Amino acid sequence: MALADIEKQYDLMNEACELLQAKLQDDCLDALIENFDNLLNDGKVHVEDGIPDEETASKLAEIYRAVHLDEISTEDRRLLLQLSLLTAYRKEKIQANHQMTPDSIGFLTAYLLQQVYEKKDETNFLDLCIGTGNLAAVIINALKNNDFKNIHGFGIDNDDTLLTIASIESQLCDLDLNLYHQDALDKSLIPQADVIVSDLPVGWYPLDERAEGYETHAKEGHSFVHFLLIEQALDNLKEGGIGMFLIPSSMFESKESLPLLKFIQKNGYLQSLINLPGAMFASKKSEKAILILQKKGAKSKQANPVLLGEFPLVKDTKNFEKFMAEVAVWKEKNF
């Protein structure tokens, strides 16, 4: 679909969100969720205790009919949701952990995953911190578009609002995605996976008693949640499975990371660490990198050399294409 057509669908959904928000006297994000739920429910407007009123419900139903969801590709549906979410973010002070992973990062992650993960008849894909589901959707769509078959997705988050958005995204994109509302560090319901990809939250994990069940927990005080999640991921990868994580670029520069490195060396291989372009982030402190780990197994081995570097900006076409060619050569030698 042409960009102008997507913008037209977006304008319609934005109109519906403003209309519903005014009647519900609710925040923009809740109005957005209800609108997309209505749209996915054959355009039937949910009415509770007379709200929204009959006139508003009629206007909403008319807008939904004009969206023509069945005529939009799954990728365009994802873009429609993303644009609507970005509008909600602009209108309200959305907390940091409700922000979605940008497409630009998702596409780079998807490219790298296709370099290191061999196609199989079936793939179990897990995101331990799925949030809005945008990173998972970008990657799974990219795999499907490159003839990866039978991708079974699993996503975990302890925020029910984010899981609701992820559920909407999975329906819009026709993804096979099972969602779990739980703490990702609760070991009881974590499925085994061939691939685990997560944009990891960064900070302290408050439940010290649970953290003590992990080798990477801090000896004193709270543990780093991103360390514990990497350990959880390696534990739940199948032999030879691939883990890809968005982490702080400076994560391995501190002595606190030594237990994590030791755990990685014991259970897997650190195959690559690539910094994302600094220009993508508001400050040096917020810069991120893509970490690629592989669990030990009969068919896995340590890459030699480890792939290190920094993605050039996509608009720097010459250097970007050169870097991609270097990644492809590295892949052929090591995978």
Short mmCIF file of C-alpha atoms in Angstrom, two decimals:
data_model
loop_
_atom_site.label_atom_id
_atom_site.label_comp_id
_atom_site.label_asym_id
_atom_site.label_seq_id
_atom_site.Cartn_x
_atom_site.Cartn_y
_atom_site.Cartn_z
CA MET A 1 0.00 0.00 0.00
CA ALA A 2 1.23 3.49 -0.85
CA LEU A 3 2.32 5.74 2.01
CA ALA A 4 -0.59 8.09 1.28
CA ASP A 5 -3.04 5.22 1.77
CA ILE A 6 -1.45 4.24 5.09
CA GLU A 7 -1.66 7.87 6.22
CA LYS A 8 -5.35 7.89 5.29
CA GLN A 9 -5.97 4.78 7.43
CA TYR A 10 -3.96 6.37 10.24
CA ASP A 11 -5.99 9.60 10.06
CA LEU A 12 -9.18 7.56 10.39
CA MET A 13 -7.89 5.68 13.44
CA ASN A 14 -6.61 8.90 15.00
CA GLU A 15 -10.07 10.43 14.53
CA ALA A 16 -11.62 7.37 16.16
CA CYS A 17 -9.20 7.57 19.11
CA GLU A 18 -9.98 11.25 19.73
CA LEU A 19 -13.70 10.57 19.50
CA LEU A 20 -13.60 7.62 21.88
CA GLN A 21 -11.19 9.28 24.31
CA ALA A 22 -13.55 12.25 24.68
CA LYS A 23 -16.50 9.98 25.47
CA LEU A 24 -14.64 7.59 27.77
CA GLN A 25 -12.77 10.43 29.50
CA ASP A 26 -9.83 8.08 29.47
CA ASP A 27 -6.22 8.36 28.38
CA CYS A 28 -5.19 8.14 24.73
CA LEU A 29 -3.54 4.73 25.08
CA ASP A 30 -6.67 3.10 26.50
CA ALA A 31 -8.79 4.66 23.74
CA LEU A 32 -6.33 3.33 21.15
CA ILE A 33 -6.53 -0.19 22.61
CA GLU A 34 -10.34 -0.17 22.61
CA ASN A 35 -10.47 1.13 19.04
CA PHE A 36 -8.19 -1.59 17.70
CA ASP A 37 -10.08 -4.22 19.71
CA ASN A 38 -13.30 -2.99 18.09
CA LEU A 39 -11.69 -3.01 14.66
CA LEU A 40 -10.51 -6.61 15.11
CA ASN A 41 -13.97 -7.59 16.35
CA ASP A 42 -15.44 -7.05 12.87
CA GLY A 43 -15.86 -3.34 13.57
CA LYS A 44 -18.39 -3.87 16.34
CA VAL A 45 -18.28 -1.04 18.88
CA HIS A 46 -18.06 -2.19 22.48
CA VAL A 47 -20.68 -0.36 24.57
CA GLU A 48 -20.77 -0.64 28.36
CA ASP A 49 -23.26 1.18 30.61
CA GLY A 50 -24.35 3.29 27.64
CA ILE A 51 -20.81 4.49 26.89
CA PRO A 52 -20.08 5.45 24.20
CA ASP A 53 -23.52 6.82 23.37
CA GLU A 54 -25.45 5.73 20.30
CA GLU A 55 -24.39 8.69 18.15
CA THR A 56 -20.68 8.17 18.94
CA ALA A 57 -20.94 4.41 18.42
CA SER A 58 -22.48 5.02 15.00
CA LYS A 59 -19.65 7.42 14.03
CA LEU A 60 -17.02 4.91 15.20
CA ALA A 61 -18.63 2.07 13.23
CA GLU A 62 -18.59 4.28 10.13
CA ILE A 63 -14.86 4.99 10.62
CA TYR A 64 -14.07 1.29 11.09
CA ARG A 65 -15.87 0.43 7.84
CA ALA A 66 -13.67 2.94 6.00
CA VAL A 67 -10.42 1.38 7.29
CA HIS A 68 -10.84 -1.85 5.24
CA LEU A 69 -8.51 -3.88 7.43
CA ASP A 70 -8.90 -6.98 5.23
CA GLU A 71 -7.40 -5.09 2.29
CA ILE A 72 -4.25 -4.04 4.17
CA SER A 73 -1.10 -6.20 4.22
CA THR A 74 0.07 -7.49 7.60
CA GLU A 75 3.10 -5.18 7.44
CA ASP A 76 0.90 -2.16 6.71
CA ARG A 77 -1.36 -3.14 9.62
CA ARG A 78 1.70 -3.16 11.87
CA LEU A 79 2.68 0.28 10.60
CA LEU A 80 -0.86 1.53 11.24
CA LEU A 81 -0.65 0.42 14.87
CA GLN A 82 2.86 1.85 15.24
CA LEU A 83 1.85 5.28 13.92
CA SER A 84 -1.14 5.30 16.26
CA LEU A 85 1.07 4.39 19.22
CA LEU A 86 3.56 7.12 18.38
CA THR A 87 0.69 9.62 18.41
CA ALA A 88 -0.37 8.38 21.85
CA TYR A 89 3.22 8.77 23.07
CA ARG A 90 3.35 12.36 21.83
CA LYS A 91 0.05 13.29 23.43
CA GLU A 92 0.81 11.82 26.83
CA LYS A 93 3.81 11.30 29.04
CA ILE A 94 4.24 7.59 28.42
CA GLN A 95 6.56 5.90 30.90
CA ALA A 96 9.86 4.68 29.46
CA ASN A 97 9.05 0.96 29.69
CA HIS A 98 5.94 1.50 27.53
CA GLN A 99 8.03 2.77 24.60
CA MET A 100 8.30 0.43 21.62
CA THR A 101 11.56 -0.70 20.05
CA PRO A 102 11.97 1.38 16.84
CA ASP A 103 11.70 -0.30 13.44
CA SER A 104 15.23 0.79 12.53
CA ILE A 105 16.63 -1.33 15.37
CA GLY A 106 14.21 -4.17 14.63
CA PHE A 107 15.31 -4.42 11.00
CA LEU A 108 19.02 -4.50 11.92
CA THR A 109 18.34 -7.18 14.54
CA ALA A 110 16.32 -9.21 12.03
CA TYR A 111 19.15 -8.99 9.49
CA LEU A 112 21.74 -10.22 11.98
CA LEU A 113 19.49 -13.06 13.14
CA GLN A 114 19.17 -14.32 9.57
CA GLN A 115 22.98 -14.41 9.35
CA VAL A 116 23.48 -16.62 12.40
CA TYR A 117 20.31 -18.73 12.58
CA GLU A 118 19.92 -21.66 10.20
CA LYS A 119 16.46 -22.30 8.75
CA LYS A 120 14.57 -25.18 10.34
CA ASP A 121 11.23 -26.86 9.69
CA GLU A 122 9.96 -25.28 12.90
CA THR A 123 11.24 -22.42 15.06
CA ASN A 124 10.24 -21.54 18.61
CA PHE A 125 10.81 -17.79 18.98
CA LEU A 126 10.72 -16.20 22.45
CA ASP A 127 10.82 -12.58 23.61
CA LEU A 128 11.30 -12.43 27.39
CA CYS A 129 10.30 -8.75 27.53
CA ILE A 130 7.89 -8.42 24.63
CA GLY A 131 6.41 -5.04 25.55
CA THR A 132 4.22 -3.77 22.70
CA GLY A 133 5.36 -6.65 20.50
CA ASN A 134 6.88 -4.43 17.82
CA LEU A 135 10.38 -5.97 17.91
CA ALA A 136 8.95 -9.51 17.78
CA ALA A 137 6.58 -8.58 14.93
CA VAL A 138 9.33 -6.94 12.85
CA ILE A 139 11.62 -9.96 13.25
CA ILE A 140 9.01 -12.67 12.71
CA ASN A 141 7.64 -10.86 9.64
CA ALA A 142 11.19 -10.59 8.25
CA LEU A 143 11.80 -14.31 8.82
CA LYS A 144 8.49 -15.25 7.19
CA ASN A 145 9.31 -13.04 4.20
CA ASN A 146 12.58 -14.96 3.81
CA ASP A 147 10.90 -18.39 3.74
CA PHE A 148 11.30 -19.36 7.39
CA LYS A 149 8.42 -21.77 8.01
CA ASN A 150 6.30 -22.58 11.07
CA ILE A 151 7.46 -19.87 13.47
CA HIS A 152 5.82 -20.32 16.85
CA GLY A 153 6.15 -17.16 18.92
CA PHE A 154 6.08 -16.74 22.69
CA GLY A 155 6.14 -13.45 24.56
CA ILE A 156 6.38 -12.59 28.24
CA ASP A 157 5.72 -9.35 30.08
CA ASN A 158 4.52 -8.37 33.54
CA ASP A 159 2.63 -5.31 32.23
CA ASP A 160 -0.91 -6.16 31.15
CA THR A 161 -1.31 -2.95 29.09
CA LEU A 162 1.74 -3.81 27.00
CA LEU A 163 0.58 -7.40 26.59
CA THR A 164 -2.78 -6.15 25.34
CA ILE A 165 -1.00 -4.07 22.68
CA ALA A 166 1.19 -7.07 21.80
CA SER A 167 -1.94 -9.19 21.42
CA ILE A 168 -3.44 -6.60 19.06
CA GLU A 169 -0.21 -6.52 17.05
CA SER A 170 -0.10 -10.31 16.77
CA GLN A 171 -3.68 -10.37 15.47
CA LEU A 172 -3.02 -7.57 12.98
CA CYS A 173 0.06 -9.40 11.68
CA ASP A 174 -1.47 -12.90 11.76
CA LEU A 175 1.31 -14.15 14.03
CA ASP A 176 1.31 -17.44 15.90
CA LEU A 177 2.11 -15.75 19.22
CA ASN A 178 1.35 -17.02 22.71
CA LEU A 179 1.53 -14.37 25.43
CA TYR A 180 2.26 -14.87 29.14
CA HIS A 181 1.49 -12.32 31.85
CA GLN A 182 4.24 -13.03 34.36
CA ASP A 183 7.65 -12.06 35.67
CA ALA A 184 10.15 -13.29 33.06
CA LEU A 185 12.42 -14.39 35.91
CA ASP A 186 9.81 -16.82 37.21
CA LYS A 187 11.17 -20.08 35.84
CA SER A 188 7.89 -22.00 35.94
CA LEU A 189 6.33 -21.17 32.55
CA ILE A 190 9.26 -20.25 30.31
CA PRO A 191 9.16 -22.32 27.09
CA GLN A 192 12.29 -23.75 25.47
CA ALA A 193 13.24 -21.80 22.35
CA ASP A 194 15.43 -21.99 19.26
CA VAL A 195 15.72 -18.19 19.20
CA ILE A 196 15.36 -15.64 22.01
CA VAL A 197 15.39 -11.94 21.14
CA SER A 198 14.73 -9.20 23.71
CA ASP A 199 15.15 -5.47 24.17
CA LEU A 200 16.22 -5.85 27.78
CA PRO A 201 15.06 -3.53 30.55
CA VAL A 202 18.00 -2.07 32.45
CA GLY A 203 18.18 -1.54 36.18
CA TRP A 204 17.90 -3.26 39.52
CA TYR A 205 15.70 -6.30 40.13
CA PRO A 206 13.83 -5.79 43.43
CA LEU A 207 13.11 -9.42 44.39
CA ASP A 208 16.39 -10.47 45.97
CA GLU A 209 15.14 -13.89 47.06
CA ARG A 210 14.23 -14.83 43.49
CA ALA A 211 17.47 -13.35 42.14
CA GLU A 212 19.48 -15.62 44.44
CA GLY A 213 18.41 -18.55 42.28
CA TYR A 214 20.58 -17.16 39.47
CA GLU A 215 24.36 -17.48 39.17
CA THR A 216 24.64 -13.86 38.00
CA HIS A 217 22.96 -12.36 41.09
CA ALA A 218 24.81 -9.69 43.05
CA LYS A 219 26.60 -10.82 46.20
CA GLU A 220 25.33 -7.72 48.00
CA GLY A 221 22.27 -5.58 47.33
CA HIS A 222 19.97 -5.80 44.32
CA SER A 223 21.01 -7.61 41.12
CA PHE A 224 20.95 -6.21 37.58
CA VAL A 225 17.75 -7.37 35.89
CA HIS A 226 19.40 -7.45 32.43
CA PHE A 227 22.10 -9.84 33.72
CA LEU A 228 19.49 -12.16 35.21
CA LEU A 229 17.43 -12.11 32.00
CA ILE A 230 20.44 -13.09 29.87
CA GLU A 231 21.06 -16.01 32.21
CA GLN A 232 17.37 -16.96 32.02
CA ALA A 233 17.56 -16.84 28.23
CA LEU A 234 20.64 -19.07 27.98
CA ASP A 235 19.02 -21.54 30.34
CA ASN A 236 15.94 -21.70 28.11
CA LEU A 237 17.63 -21.88 24.74
CA LYS A 238 17.83 -25.25 23.04
CA GLU A 239 21.32 -26.61 22.25
CA GLY A 240 22.89 -24.41 19.59
CA GLY A 241 20.08 -21.85 19.96
CA ILE A 242 20.64 -18.15 19.30
CA GLY A 243 20.08 -15.32 21.80
CA MET A 244 20.08 -11.71 20.64
CA PHE A 245 19.76 -8.89 23.13
CA LEU A 246 19.62 -5.11 23.02
CA ILE A 247 21.89 -4.06 25.88
CA PRO A 248 23.65 -0.88 27.07
CA SER A 249 26.75 -0.33 24.92
CA SER A 250 28.88 0.02 28.05
CA MET A 251 27.54 -3.09 29.81
CA PHE A 252 30.75 -5.11 29.73
CA GLU A 253 32.96 -2.21 30.78
CA SER A 254 32.24 -2.60 34.51
CA LYS A 255 33.58 -5.22 36.93
CA GLU A 256 29.98 -6.11 37.84
CA SER A 257 29.70 -7.84 34.45
CA LEU A 258 32.38 -10.44 35.29
CA PRO A 259 29.93 -13.03 36.75
CA LEU A 260 27.79 -12.66 33.63
CA LEU A 261 30.78 -13.19 31.32
CA LYS A 262 31.76 -16.24 33.34
CA PHE A 263 28.24 -17.65 33.01
CA ILE A 264 28.23 -17.02 29.24
CA GLN A 265 31.62 -18.74 28.82
CA LYS A 266 30.40 -21.78 30.77
CA ASN A 267 27.11 -22.19 28.90
CA GLY A 268 27.51 -20.63 25.49
CA TYR A 269 29.54 -18.53 23.10
CA LEU A 270 29.70 -14.77 22.80
CA GLN A 271 29.58 -14.53 19.02
CA SER A 272 29.11 -10.83 18.38
CA LEU A 273 28.73 -7.42 19.98
CA ILE A 274 27.79 -4.61 17.61
CA ASN A 275 27.11 -1.06 18.74
CA LEU A 276 24.16 0.74 17.20
CA PRO A 277 24.89 4.20 15.73
CA GLY A 278 25.26 6.80 18.46
CA ALA A 279 23.13 9.23 16.44
CA MET A 280 20.11 7.00 17.09
CA PHE A 281 20.12 7.87 20.79
CA ALA A 282 19.48 11.01 22.80
CA SER A 283 22.61 10.66 24.94
CA LYS A 284 25.80 8.62 25.34
CA LYS A 285 24.28 6.98 28.41
CA SER A 286 21.30 5.65 26.44
CA GLU A 287 23.31 4.09 23.58
CA LYS A 288 22.69 0.40 22.91
CA ALA A 289 24.39 -2.56 21.28
CA ILE A 290 23.21 -5.89 19.86
CA LEU A 291 24.68 -8.85 21.74
CA ILE A 292 24.62 -12.24 20.00
CA LEU A 293 25.05 -15.38 22.09
CA GLN A 294 24.83 -19.03 21.09
CA LYS A 295 24.17 -21.86 23.51
CA LYS A 296 26.69 -24.67 23.49
CA GLY A 297 25.74 -27.77 21.54
CA ALA A 298 27.08 -30.44 19.23
CA LYS A 299 26.85 -28.20 16.15
CA SER A 300 27.82 -24.86 17.72
CA LYS A 301 31.28 -23.38 18.12
CA GLN A 302 32.99 -20.15 19.08
CA ALA A 303 33.14 -17.71 16.18
CA ASN A 304 36.70 -16.73 15.30
CA PRO A 305 36.97 -13.82 15.39
CA VAL A 306 34.10 -12.52 17.48
CA LEU A 307 32.20 -10.00 15.34
CA LEU A 308 32.75 -6.56 16.84
CA GLY A 309 32.05 -3.12 15.47
CA GLU A 310 29.42 -0.44 15.02
CA PHE A 311 26.62 -0.22 12.51
CA PRO A 312 27.04 2.83 10.25
CA LEU A 313 23.92 4.92 9.76
CA VAL A 314 21.70 3.50 7.02
CA LYS A 315 21.83 6.83 5.16
CA ASP A 316 25.63 6.40 4.95
CA THR A 317 25.01 4.02 2.06
CA LYS A 318 28.62 3.25 1.13
CA ASN A 319 29.81 2.36 4.64
CA PHE A 320 26.56 0.61 5.52
CA GLU A 321 26.80 -1.69 2.50
CA LYS A 322 30.49 -2.31 3.25
CA PHE A 323 29.67 -3.29 6.84
CA MET A 324 26.87 -5.61 5.72
CA ALA A 325 29.28 -7.30 3.29
CA GLU A 326 31.76 -7.82 6.15
CA VAL A 327 29.01 -9.40 8.26
CA ALA A 328 28.13 -11.76 5.38
CA VAL A 329 31.77 -12.86 5.01
CA TRP A 330 32.05 -13.42 8.78
CA LYS A 331 28.84 -15.49 8.67
CA GLU A 332 30.19 -17.76 5.90
CA LYS A 333 33.35 -18.48 7.88
CA ASN A 334 31.67 -19.13 11.23
CA PHE A 335 28.12 -20.41 10.62
#
